[in-house]
């Protein structure tokens, strides 16, 4: 217990110290929200990865999908690395950085306003962002609380409040730069921690081959009658597995807290390096989490799905580890959760301040007042998320993965297609963007409240969210083709940034008229 507490104190002290150190970089809006658009590849890549993977992944998704799909759940982690990280950086990274600076947009709602010349789109996007980030935040607390309860036997409410306060302190003090540096430190902990945990868990089962053979003997006729289904290549339900891969991988392309990382990156060279770093991080962390969860059924004697739910699987797997390793796991999941929470609260506060309050509710807002309002809203958002998390836990509303599925499905379903087409296609119309917003929001709200009326495949929030993303990629171009064309002058003004002449070293490009 002494070792656990000492590690936590060191961890918390470092986080707060970094936040206070970065106060000098958070004096204006650009510095507070984007780190002055001067964040290097390592910090950006780790900020992207740690915002991506939280306690929701480690405790909720890894446990639930490892139980359902067995070792095949590792495909989810591979998809996260290839689609959610590599392709996201290649397709979105450079264009996002160029166009958002050209349009002077610091948030995703601001991008929609300036790109499509519609203040109403900015308001709608900011409302959707705020509403659907709340269930995601609640799920972060839930996953962390189970591990804290296992390691320290501390009340859930205390865990939630301590984590929220500490995260709020360093985000309020140092803004995006404090978040990015802390994410880097937390990411290092996650990389080493997941490797150590996997090795220890497999060792407890006699090694990798013995664990795999044990998994081959597990049967569950309610899931599959095929022998060895849980150690097979695609698992007992490949179609549902594909839905999870789509939601958790493609979803990052439309999440404001993820895409905003590209706004802040420093240079062309940083984008190339960040792509490699981020992909490697995802392979290790996401691939490792789902790989670990795939062996969950070997611990069925410690798990009671009926009472504890899927969220109890990973804590049960780890409960037999040494005190040192349990301390490492707690720090690992705490790192993952705090990094994601800091990204969420910063995104929400900046969105509300810059996209709703500025110029509407508060007419005169200079730089200093905008930063002050954002700091105040961070406190408000953290407080709301704490209350929601405690109520959700005590009323046992739903599992972690379902909460995240609703949030990701609504946000990514609404924003992914308009943002992607907005970066690449001049023909994207304002009405098509509205259709994408309305469709995904309505579908996911209906999935929350009248789930039983959905087709069986779409009753799961995971599958419903994946459906919204794919549907948006079809809805936006189809509606754009049959609705009035966007104003040519506005569109050309937005895309002029890609044609702007820049000077580069000869090692980067040769002149066209060279012999």
Short mmCIF file of C-alpha atoms in Angstrom, two decimals:
data_model
loop_
_atom_site.label_atom_id
_atom_site.label_comp_id
_atom_site.label_asym_id
_atom_site.label_seq_id
_atom_site.Cartn_x
_atom_site.Cartn_y
_atom_site.Cartn_z
CA UNK A 1 0.00 0.00 0.00
CA UNK A 2 2.87 2.37 0.79
CA UNK A 3 4.40 1.78 -2.66
CA UNK A 4 1.06 2.39 -4.37
CA UNK A 5 0.47 5.65 -2.51
CA UNK A 6 4.02 6.90 -3.13
CA UNK A 7 3.72 6.24 -6.87
CA UNK A 8 0.40 8.09 -6.98
CA UNK A 9 1.85 11.08 -5.09
CA UNK A 10 4.82 11.28 -7.47
CA UNK A 11 2.48 11.00 -10.47
CA UNK A 12 0.08 13.69 -9.23
CA UNK A 13 2.91 16.04 -8.24
CA UNK A 14 4.45 15.76 -11.72
CA UNK A 15 1.12 16.50 -13.41
CA UNK A 16 0.46 19.60 -11.31
CA UNK A 17 4.06 20.79 -11.69
CA UNK A 18 3.84 20.58 -15.49
CA UNK A 19 0.57 22.50 -15.44
CA UNK A 20 2.07 25.33 -13.41
CA UNK A 21 5.21 25.37 -15.56
CA UNK A 22 3.11 25.86 -18.73
CA UNK A 23 1.15 28.86 -17.42
CA UNK A 24 3.35 31.20 -19.47
CA UNK A 25 2.12 29.54 -22.69
CA UNK A 26 -1.58 29.98 -21.83
CA UNK A 27 -2.01 33.74 -21.74
CA UNK A 28 -3.98 34.14 -24.99
CA UNK A 29 -6.57 32.10 -26.89
CA UNK A 30 -4.14 30.53 -29.37
CA UNK A 31 -1.75 29.58 -26.60
CA UNK A 32 -4.45 28.21 -24.29
CA UNK A 33 -6.39 26.24 -26.93
CA UNK A 34 -3.70 25.28 -29.48
CA UNK A 35 -0.35 25.82 -27.79
CA UNK A 36 0.37 28.60 -30.27
CA UNK A 37 0.25 26.09 -33.16
CA UNK A 38 3.86 25.23 -32.35
CA UNK A 39 3.61 21.75 -30.82
CA UNK A 40 6.20 19.25 -32.06
CA UNK A 41 5.62 15.71 -33.41
CA UNK A 42 6.29 13.75 -30.23
CA UNK A 43 3.96 15.82 -28.07
CA UNK A 44 1.25 15.90 -30.75
CA UNK A 45 1.46 12.17 -31.47
CA UNK A 46 1.29 11.25 -27.79
CA UNK A 47 -1.50 13.77 -27.20
CA UNK A 48 -3.44 12.13 -30.03
CA UNK A 49 -2.80 8.60 -28.76
CA UNK A 50 -3.50 9.24 -25.09
CA UNK A 51 -6.71 11.11 -25.94
CA UNK A 52 -7.70 8.13 -28.09
CA UNK A 53 -7.11 5.39 -25.52
CA UNK A 54 -8.51 5.74 -22.00
CA UNK A 55 -10.02 3.60 -19.24
CA UNK A 56 -12.90 3.09 -21.65
CA UNK A 57 -10.55 1.07 -23.87
CA UNK A 58 -8.53 -0.65 -21.17
CA UNK A 59 -11.37 -1.58 -18.82
CA UNK A 60 -14.58 -1.36 -20.84
CA UNK A 61 -13.87 -2.24 -24.46
CA UNK A 62 -10.99 -4.65 -23.86
CA UNK A 63 -13.05 -6.58 -21.32
CA UNK A 64 -16.32 -6.63 -23.22
CA UNK A 65 -14.99 -7.39 -26.68
CA UNK A 66 -12.32 -9.77 -25.44
CA UNK A 67 -15.12 -11.73 -23.76
CA UNK A 68 -17.30 -11.66 -26.89
CA UNK A 69 -14.69 -12.26 -29.60
CA UNK A 70 -11.78 -13.90 -27.80
CA UNK A 71 -8.29 -13.37 -29.21
CA UNK A 72 -9.85 -11.99 -32.43
CA UNK A 73 -10.57 -8.77 -30.51
CA UNK A 74 -6.91 -7.92 -31.26
CA UNK A 75 -8.19 -6.87 -34.71
CA UNK A 76 -9.83 -3.89 -33.05
CA UNK A 77 -6.45 -2.66 -31.84
CA UNK A 78 -4.89 -3.25 -35.26
CA UNK A 79 -7.75 -1.29 -36.85
CA UNK A 80 -7.21 1.53 -34.36
CA UNK A 81 -3.55 1.71 -35.37
CA UNK A 82 -4.00 1.49 -39.17
CA UNK A 83 -7.29 3.38 -39.64
CA UNK A 84 -7.68 5.46 -36.50
CA UNK A 85 -4.05 6.61 -36.40
CA UNK A 86 -2.07 6.01 -39.62
CA UNK A 87 -4.78 6.86 -42.16
CA UNK A 88 -6.19 9.64 -39.99
CA UNK A 89 -2.81 11.39 -39.92
CA UNK A 90 -2.14 10.81 -43.63
CA UNK A 91 -5.57 11.93 -44.87
CA UNK A 92 -6.52 14.60 -42.33
CA UNK A 93 -3.33 15.82 -40.68
CA UNK A 94 -1.76 18.09 -43.27
CA UNK A 95 -4.95 19.48 -44.81
CA UNK A 96 -6.49 20.15 -41.42
CA UNK A 97 -3.44 22.10 -40.27
CA UNK A 98 -3.32 24.21 -43.45
CA UNK A 99 -7.03 25.02 -43.85
CA UNK A 100 -7.82 25.66 -40.19
CA UNK A 101 -4.97 28.17 -39.94
CA UNK A 102 -6.10 29.79 -43.19
CA UNK A 103 -9.69 30.07 -41.91
CA UNK A 104 -8.45 31.15 -38.46
CA UNK A 105 -10.50 28.44 -36.74
CA UNK A 106 -9.46 27.05 -33.36
CA UNK A 107 -12.35 24.58 -32.98
CA UNK A 108 -14.30 22.23 -35.22
CA UNK A 109 -17.54 24.30 -34.98
CA UNK A 110 -15.56 27.36 -36.10
CA UNK A 111 -14.34 25.38 -39.10
CA UNK A 112 -17.92 24.54 -40.10
CA UNK A 113 -18.93 28.20 -39.79
CA UNK A 114 -16.13 29.65 -41.92
CA UNK A 115 -15.87 26.79 -44.42
CA UNK A 116 -19.62 26.75 -45.16
CA UNK A 117 -20.40 30.40 -44.32
CA UNK A 118 -23.01 29.48 -41.70
CA UNK A 119 -23.00 30.78 -38.10
CA UNK A 120 -25.94 28.45 -37.43
CA UNK A 121 -23.77 25.42 -38.24
CA UNK A 122 -21.26 26.59 -35.64
CA UNK A 123 -23.96 26.80 -32.97
CA UNK A 124 -25.39 23.39 -33.87
CA UNK A 125 -21.95 21.74 -33.89
CA UNK A 126 -21.03 23.24 -30.52
CA UNK A 127 -24.30 22.05 -28.93
CA UNK A 128 -23.81 18.52 -30.30
CA UNK A 129 -20.22 18.52 -29.04
CA UNK A 130 -21.15 19.58 -25.53
CA UNK A 131 -24.11 17.22 -25.13
CA UNK A 132 -22.43 14.06 -26.40
CA UNK A 133 -19.08 14.53 -24.69
CA UNK A 134 -20.81 14.20 -21.31
CA UNK A 135 -21.58 10.44 -21.49
CA UNK A 136 -18.06 9.83 -22.79
CA UNK A 137 -16.60 11.65 -19.79
CA UNK A 138 -18.78 9.68 -17.38
CA UNK A 139 -17.45 6.45 -18.86
CA UNK A 140 -13.86 7.53 -18.11
CA UNK A 141 -14.56 7.83 -14.41
CA UNK A 142 -16.40 4.53 -14.28
CA UNK A 143 -13.54 2.48 -15.68
CA UNK A 144 -10.98 4.10 -13.40
CA UNK A 145 -13.08 3.63 -10.28
CA UNK A 146 -13.15 -0.16 -10.64
CA UNK A 147 -9.36 -0.40 -10.63
CA UNK A 148 -9.03 2.03 -7.73
CA UNK A 149 -11.57 -0.01 -5.80
CA UNK A 150 -9.54 -3.17 -6.45
CA UNK A 151 -6.20 -1.61 -5.50
CA UNK A 152 -7.12 0.72 -2.64
CA UNK A 153 -10.69 -0.16 -1.63
CA UNK A 154 -11.58 3.54 -1.99
CA UNK A 155 -15.15 4.76 -2.46
CA UNK A 156 -16.11 5.46 -6.09
CA UNK A 157 -17.12 9.06 -5.40
CA UNK A 158 -13.72 9.86 -3.89
CA UNK A 159 -11.94 8.43 -6.97
CA UNK A 160 -14.06 10.51 -9.32
CA UNK A 161 -13.61 13.77 -7.42
CA UNK A 162 -9.84 13.40 -6.95
CA UNK A 163 -9.24 12.59 -10.62
CA UNK A 164 -11.49 15.44 -11.79
CA UNK A 165 -9.91 18.04 -9.51
CA UNK A 166 -6.32 17.14 -10.40
CA UNK A 167 -7.05 17.09 -14.13
CA UNK A 168 -8.89 20.39 -13.90
CA UNK A 169 -5.99 22.05 -12.06
CA UNK A 170 -3.33 21.36 -14.68
CA UNK A 171 -5.61 22.09 -17.65
CA UNK A 172 -6.79 25.38 -16.14
CA UNK A 173 -3.21 26.38 -15.32
CA UNK A 174 -1.40 25.45 -18.52
CA UNK A 175 -4.03 24.89 -21.23
CA UNK A 176 -3.18 22.82 -24.29
CA UNK A 177 0.59 22.84 -23.77
CA UNK A 178 0.26 21.45 -20.24
CA UNK A 179 -2.12 18.82 -21.59
CA UNK A 180 0.31 17.87 -24.38
CA UNK A 181 3.36 17.56 -22.10
CA UNK A 182 1.38 15.59 -19.52
CA UNK A 183 0.06 13.38 -22.32
CA UNK A 184 3.63 12.62 -23.33
CA UNK A 185 4.58 11.56 -19.80
CA UNK A 186 1.37 9.58 -19.42
CA UNK A 187 1.90 7.95 -22.81
CA UNK A 188 5.34 6.67 -21.80
CA UNK A 189 3.76 5.12 -18.71
CA UNK A 190 1.06 3.50 -20.85
CA UNK A 191 3.59 1.98 -23.28
CA UNK A 192 5.70 0.32 -20.63
CA UNK A 193 2.75 -0.50 -18.39
CA UNK A 194 0.74 -2.44 -20.97
CA UNK A 195 3.75 -4.58 -21.95
CA UNK A 196 4.47 -5.43 -18.30
CA UNK A 197 0.83 -6.28 -17.58
CA UNK A 198 0.43 -8.55 -20.64
CA UNK A 199 3.60 -10.44 -19.75
CA UNK A 200 2.47 -10.98 -16.15
CA UNK A 201 -1.06 -12.08 -17.03
CA UNK A 202 0.14 -14.58 -19.63
CA UNK A 203 2.77 -15.89 -17.23
CA UNK A 204 0.02 -16.58 -14.68
CA UNK A 205 -1.62 -18.84 -17.29
CA UNK A 206 1.56 -20.75 -18.13
CA UNK A 207 2.70 -18.56 -21.03
CA UNK A 208 1.26 -17.49 -24.38
CA UNK A 209 0.86 -20.94 -25.97
CA UNK A 210 -0.68 -22.44 -22.84
CA UNK A 211 -3.11 -19.52 -22.56
CA UNK A 212 -4.04 -19.89 -26.23
CA UNK A 213 -4.65 -23.61 -25.81
CA UNK A 214 -6.78 -22.91 -22.75
CA UNK A 215 -8.83 -20.43 -24.75
CA UNK A 216 -9.41 -23.07 -27.45
CA UNK A 217 -11.12 -25.26 -24.87
CA UNK A 218 -13.58 -22.57 -23.79
CA UNK A 219 -17.13 -23.08 -25.09
CA UNK A 220 -20.22 -20.90 -24.88
CA UNK A 221 -23.17 -22.20 -26.90
CA UNK A 222 -25.02 -18.92 -26.42
CA UNK A 223 -22.27 -17.23 -28.48
CA UNK A 224 -21.07 -19.97 -30.85
CA UNK A 225 -21.27 -23.73 -31.19
CA UNK A 226 -18.06 -23.90 -33.24
CA UNK A 227 -15.12 -25.51 -31.39
CA UNK A 228 -12.23 -23.18 -30.60
CA UNK A 229 -14.26 -20.10 -31.52
CA UNK A 230 -12.49 -17.86 -29.00
CA UNK A 231 -8.98 -18.49 -30.30
CA UNK A 232 -9.95 -18.40 -33.99
CA UNK A 233 -8.76 -15.78 -36.49
CA UNK A 234 -12.01 -13.78 -36.74
CA UNK A 235 -13.77 -14.99 -33.59
CA UNK A 236 -17.35 -16.21 -33.18
CA UNK A 237 -19.08 -13.12 -34.69
CA UNK A 238 -17.03 -11.47 -37.48
CA UNK A 239 -19.80 -9.03 -38.53
CA UNK A 240 -20.17 -7.51 -35.06
CA UNK A 241 -16.38 -7.43 -34.78
CA UNK A 242 -16.25 -5.37 -37.98
CA UNK A 243 -18.75 -2.90 -36.48
CA UNK A 244 -16.49 -2.41 -33.45
CA UNK A 245 -13.44 -1.88 -35.69
CA UNK A 246 -15.31 0.76 -37.72
CA UNK A 247 -16.65 2.64 -34.70
CA UNK A 248 -13.41 2.72 -32.73
CA UNK A 249 -11.13 3.33 -35.73
CA UNK A 250 -12.99 5.52 -38.20
CA UNK A 251 -14.69 7.38 -35.37
CA UNK A 252 -11.54 9.35 -34.50
CA UNK A 253 -11.79 11.15 -37.85
CA UNK A 254 -14.85 13.05 -36.66
CA UNK A 255 -14.20 13.57 -32.95
CA UNK A 256 -13.46 17.24 -32.13
CA UNK A 257 -11.00 16.43 -29.34
CA UNK A 258 -9.00 14.22 -31.74
CA UNK A 259 -9.03 16.34 -34.89
CA UNK A 260 -8.08 19.43 -32.91
CA UNK A 261 -4.64 17.88 -32.32
CA UNK A 262 -3.88 18.49 -36.00
CA UNK A 263 -4.71 22.20 -35.60
CA UNK A 264 -1.79 22.65 -33.20
CA UNK A 265 1.04 20.74 -34.90
CA UNK A 266 4.11 22.76 -35.77
CA UNK A 267 5.31 21.92 -39.29
CA UNK A 268 5.33 19.59 -42.29
CA UNK A 269 8.20 17.61 -40.81
CA UNK A 270 6.28 17.26 -37.56
CA UNK A 271 3.30 15.75 -39.38
CA UNK A 272 5.43 13.05 -41.02
CA UNK A 273 7.15 12.13 -37.76
CA UNK A 274 3.91 12.33 -35.79
CA UNK A 275 2.26 9.85 -38.17
CA UNK A 276 4.88 7.19 -37.42
CA UNK A 277 4.95 7.82 -33.66
CA UNK A 278 1.18 7.84 -33.31
CA UNK A 279 0.78 4.61 -35.29
CA UNK A 280 3.42 2.82 -33.21
CA UNK A 281 1.78 4.02 -30.00
CA UNK A 282 -1.61 2.71 -31.15
CA UNK A 283 -0.19 -0.69 -32.11
CA UNK A 284 1.34 -1.16 -28.68
CA UNK A 285 -1.38 0.33 -26.47
CA UNK A 286 -4.58 -0.49 -28.35
CA UNK A 287 -3.30 -3.77 -29.75
CA UNK A 288 -2.02 -4.72 -26.31
CA UNK A 289 -5.27 -3.83 -24.52
CA UNK A 290 -7.49 -5.87 -26.84
CA UNK A 291 -4.97 -8.73 -26.96
CA UNK A 292 -5.04 -8.85 -23.16
CA UNK A 293 -8.83 -8.71 -23.06
CA UNK A 294 -9.01 -11.65 -25.46
CA UNK A 295 -7.92 -13.98 -22.63
CA UNK A 296 -10.67 -12.80 -20.29
CA UNK A 297 -12.61 -16.06 -20.40
CA UNK A 298 -9.68 -17.88 -18.81
CA UNK A 299 -10.58 -15.97 -15.64
CA UNK A 300 -14.30 -16.79 -15.71
CA UNK A 301 -14.08 -18.24 -12.20
CA UNK A 302 -13.33 -14.71 -10.90
CA UNK A 303 -15.88 -12.87 -13.07
CA UNK A 304 -19.61 -12.49 -12.49
CA UNK A 305 -21.00 -10.89 -15.65
CA UNK A 306 -24.54 -10.90 -14.25
CA UNK A 307 -23.70 -8.61 -11.33
CA UNK A 308 -20.44 -6.89 -12.21
CA UNK A 309 -20.90 -6.54 -15.95
CA UNK A 310 -18.20 -6.64 -18.59
CA UNK A 311 -16.39 -3.81 -16.82
CA UNK A 312 -15.38 -6.22 -14.05
CA UNK A 313 -13.42 -8.55 -16.37
CA UNK A 314 -10.11 -6.68 -16.63
CA UNK A 315 -9.96 -5.84 -12.89
CA UNK A 316 -10.57 -9.55 -12.17
CA UNK A 317 -7.73 -10.53 -14.51
CA UNK A 318 -5.36 -8.13 -12.75
CA UNK A 319 -6.39 -8.84 -9.17
CA UNK A 320 -3.85 -11.65 -8.80
CA UNK A 321 -0.82 -9.55 -9.79
CA UNK A 322 1.84 -8.35 -7.36
CA UNK A 323 1.35 -5.07 -5.50
CA UNK A 324 3.98 -3.36 -7.64
CA UNK A 325 2.27 -4.38 -10.88
CA UNK A 326 -1.16 -3.40 -9.56
CA UNK A 327 0.32 0.03 -8.76
CA UNK A 328 1.67 0.21 -12.32
CA UNK A 329 -1.75 -0.72 -13.71
CA UNK A 330 -3.47 1.95 -11.62
CA UNK A 331 -0.99 4.59 -12.83
CA UNK A 332 -1.40 3.30 -16.40
CA UNK A 333 -5.19 3.61 -16.40
CA UNK A 334 -5.06 6.85 -14.45
CA UNK A 335 -2.72 8.23 -17.13
CA UNK A 336 -5.03 7.10 -19.91
CA UNK A 337 -8.12 8.52 -18.24
CA UNK A 338 -6.66 11.87 -17.18
CA UNK A 339 -5.19 12.51 -20.62
CA UNK A 340 -8.52 11.87 -22.30
CA UNK A 341 -10.45 13.85 -19.70
CA UNK A 342 -8.13 16.85 -20.10
CA UNK A 343 -8.68 16.77 -23.86
CA UNK A 344 -12.46 16.56 -23.45
CA UNK A 345 -12.79 19.42 -20.98
CA UNK A 346 -10.49 21.66 -23.01
CA UNK A 347 -12.44 20.93 -26.18
CA UNK A 348 -15.79 21.57 -24.48
CA UNK A 349 -14.75 24.80 -22.76
CA UNK A 350 -13.14 26.26 -25.89
CA UNK A 351 -16.15 25.30 -28.01
CA UNK A 352 -18.66 26.90 -25.65
CA UNK A 353 -16.57 30.06 -25.23
CA UNK A 354 -15.52 30.68 -28.83
CA UNK A 355 -18.57 29.29 -30.61
CA UNK A 356 -21.54 30.09 -28.36
CA UNK A 357 -20.73 32.82 -25.84
CA UNK A 358 -18.36 35.07 -27.79
CA UNK A 359 -20.30 37.73 -29.68
CA UNK A 360 -23.68 36.31 -28.66
CA UNK A 361 -24.11 36.05 -24.92
CA UNK A 362 -21.05 38.16 -24.10
CA UNK A 363 -20.62 40.86 -26.72
CA UNK A 364 -17.20 42.24 -25.80
CA UNK A 365 -14.64 39.53 -25.14
CA UNK A 366 -10.99 40.40 -25.45
CA UNK A 367 -8.26 37.71 -25.39
CA UNK A 368 -7.86 37.85 -21.61
CA UNK A 369 -11.59 37.52 -20.95
CA UNK A 370 -11.93 34.61 -23.39
CA UNK A 371 -9.19 32.66 -21.59
CA UNK A 372 -10.79 33.46 -18.22
CA UNK A 373 -14.19 32.24 -19.41
CA UNK A 374 -12.65 29.04 -20.79
CA UNK A 375 -10.99 28.36 -17.45
CA UNK A 376 -14.28 28.92 -15.62
CA UNK A 377 -16.12 26.61 -18.01
CA UNK A 378 -13.55 23.87 -17.44
CA UNK A 379 -14.59 23.93 -13.79
CA UNK A 380 -18.27 23.81 -14.77
CA UNK A 381 -17.79 20.96 -17.23
CA UNK A 382 -15.72 18.90 -14.80
CA UNK A 383 -18.38 19.41 -12.11
CA UNK A 384 -21.20 18.33 -14.43
CA UNK A 385 -19.29 15.25 -15.58
CA UNK A 386 -18.60 14.26 -11.95
CA UNK A 387 -22.29 14.49 -11.04
CA UNK A 388 -23.33 12.51 -14.12
CA UNK A 389 -20.69 9.85 -13.43
CA UNK A 390 -21.78 9.34 -9.82
CA UNK A 391 -25.49 9.21 -10.73
CA UNK A 392 -24.76 6.79 -13.57
CA UNK A 393 -22.73 4.51 -11.33
CA UNK A 394 -25.25 4.38 -8.49
CA UNK A 395 -28.23 3.82 -10.78
CA UNK A 396 -26.26 1.32 -12.93
CA UNK A 397 -27.62 2.80 -16.15
CA UNK A 398 -25.34 1.08 -18.67
CA UNK A 399 -21.90 -0.33 -19.35
CA UNK A 400 -18.82 1.69 -20.26
CA UNK A 401 -18.73 0.52 -23.86
CA UNK A 402 -22.36 1.49 -24.45
CA UNK A 403 -21.80 4.98 -23.07
CA UNK A 404 -18.82 5.46 -25.34
CA UNK A 405 -20.69 3.98 -28.30
CA UNK A 406 -23.48 6.57 -27.99
CA UNK A 407 -21.00 9.43 -27.68
CA UNK A 408 -18.67 8.37 -30.50
CA UNK A 409 -21.55 7.41 -32.77
CA UNK A 410 -23.30 10.77 -32.46
CA UNK A 411 -20.19 12.95 -32.70
CA UNK A 412 -18.32 11.06 -35.41
CA UNK A 413 -21.51 10.29 -37.32
CA UNK A 414 -22.44 13.98 -37.39
CA UNK A 415 -19.00 15.48 -38.06
CA UNK A 416 -16.85 12.93 -39.90
CA UNK A 417 -18.29 13.24 -43.40
CA UNK A 418 -18.81 17.05 -43.41
CA UNK A 419 -15.29 17.63 -42.10
CA UNK A 420 -13.61 15.17 -44.49
CA UNK A 421 -15.48 16.37 -47.58
CA UNK A 422 -15.06 19.97 -46.44
CA UNK A 423 -11.29 19.56 -46.57
CA UNK A 424 -11.20 17.86 -49.97
CA UNK A 425 -14.30 18.64 -52.05
CA UNK A 426 -15.45 22.07 -53.15
CA UNK A 427 -18.91 20.73 -53.97
CA UNK A 428 -19.90 19.98 -50.35
CA UNK A 429 -23.10 21.92 -49.65
CA UNK A 430 -24.37 23.50 -46.45
CA UNK A 431 -27.63 21.53 -46.59
CA UNK A 432 -25.67 18.25 -46.80
CA UNK A 433 -23.80 19.19 -43.63
CA UNK A 434 -27.11 19.86 -41.87
CA UNK A 435 -28.44 16.49 -43.01
CA UNK A 436 -25.41 14.72 -41.57
CA UNK A 437 -25.79 16.57 -38.26
CA UNK A 438 -29.51 15.80 -37.93
CA UNK A 439 -29.36 12.18 -39.12
CA UNK A 440 -26.68 10.97 -36.70
CA UNK A 441 -28.00 12.95 -33.75
CA UNK A 442 -31.54 11.63 -34.19
CA UNK A 443 -30.42 8.03 -34.75
CA UNK A 444 -28.19 7.93 -31.66
CA UNK A 445 -30.76 9.65 -29.43
CA UNK A 446 -33.37 7.17 -30.63
CA UNK A 447 -30.93 4.35 -29.92
CA UNK A 448 -30.65 5.59 -26.33
CA UNK A 449 -34.37 5.88 -25.65
CA UNK A 450 -36.18 3.44 -27.97
CA UNK A 451 -33.47 0.88 -28.63
CA UNK A 452 -35.86 -2.07 -28.77
CA UNK A 453 -37.57 -0.67 -31.89
CA UNK A 454 -34.31 -0.79 -33.89
CA UNK A 455 -33.40 -3.78 -36.10
CA UNK A 456 -31.54 -6.35 -34.03
CA UNK A 457 -28.15 -5.60 -35.58
CA UNK A 458 -28.48 -1.86 -34.83
CA UNK A 459 -29.76 -2.18 -31.26
CA UNK A 460 -26.17 -2.09 -30.07
CA UNK A 461 -24.92 1.52 -29.75
CA UNK A 462 -21.63 0.27 -31.21
CA UNK A 463 -23.23 -0.92 -34.45
CA UNK A 464 -25.60 2.07 -34.58
CA UNK A 465 -22.64 4.44 -34.29
CA UNK A 466 -20.72 2.64 -37.05
CA UNK A 467 -23.85 2.79 -39.22
CA UNK A 468 -24.13 6.57 -38.72
CA UNK A 469 -20.53 7.10 -39.81
CA UNK A 470 -20.88 5.05 -42.97
CA UNK A 471 -24.27 6.63 -43.73
CA UNK A 472 -22.79 10.13 -43.38
CA UNK A 473 -20.14 9.34 -46.01
CA UNK A 474 -23.00 8.56 -48.42
CA UNK A 475 -25.49 11.24 -47.33
CA UNK A 476 -23.15 14.23 -47.72
CA UNK A 477 -22.12 13.69 -51.38
CA UNK A 478 -25.61 12.59 -52.46
CA UNK A 479 -27.36 15.58 -50.86
CA UNK A 480 -24.63 17.92 -52.15
CA UNK A 481 -25.29 16.80 -55.72
CA UNK A 482 -29.03 17.50 -55.55
CA UNK A 483 -28.98 20.77 -53.58
CA UNK A 484 -27.87 24.28 -54.61
CA UNK A 485 -24.15 24.65 -55.19
CA UNK A 486 -22.14 26.52 -52.53
CA UNK A 487 -21.04 30.10 -53.19
CA UNK A 488 -18.04 29.82 -55.53
CA UNK A 489 -16.27 32.83 -54.04
CA UNK A 490 -16.45 31.46 -50.48
CA UNK A 491 -15.32 27.99 -51.53
CA UNK A 492 -12.41 29.29 -53.59
CA UNK A 493 -11.38 31.49 -50.68
CA UNK A 494 -11.25 28.47 -48.39
CA UNK A 495 -9.27 26.32 -50.85
CA UNK A 496 -6.81 29.06 -51.82
CA UNK A 497 -4.66 27.98 -48.89
CA UNK A 498 -3.63 24.83 -50.79
CA UNK A 499 -2.36 26.89 -53.74
CA UNK A 500 -0.39 29.41 -51.72
CA UNK A 501 3.26 29.57 -52.78
CA UNK A 502 5.85 28.68 -50.14
CA UNK A 503 9.64 28.47 -50.23
CA UNK A 504 11.17 25.11 -49.40
CA UNK A 505 14.77 23.82 -49.28
CA UNK A 506 16.15 22.21 -52.45
CA UNK A 507 16.29 18.84 -50.65
CA UNK A 508 12.49 18.95 -50.44
CA UNK A 509 11.66 19.89 -54.04
CA UNK A 510 13.53 20.56 -57.31
CA UNK A 511 12.72 23.51 -59.55
CA UNK A 512 10.64 22.68 -62.64
CA UNK A 513 13.08 24.40 -65.03
CA UNK A 514 16.25 22.70 -63.79
CA UNK A 515 18.39 20.89 -66.38
#
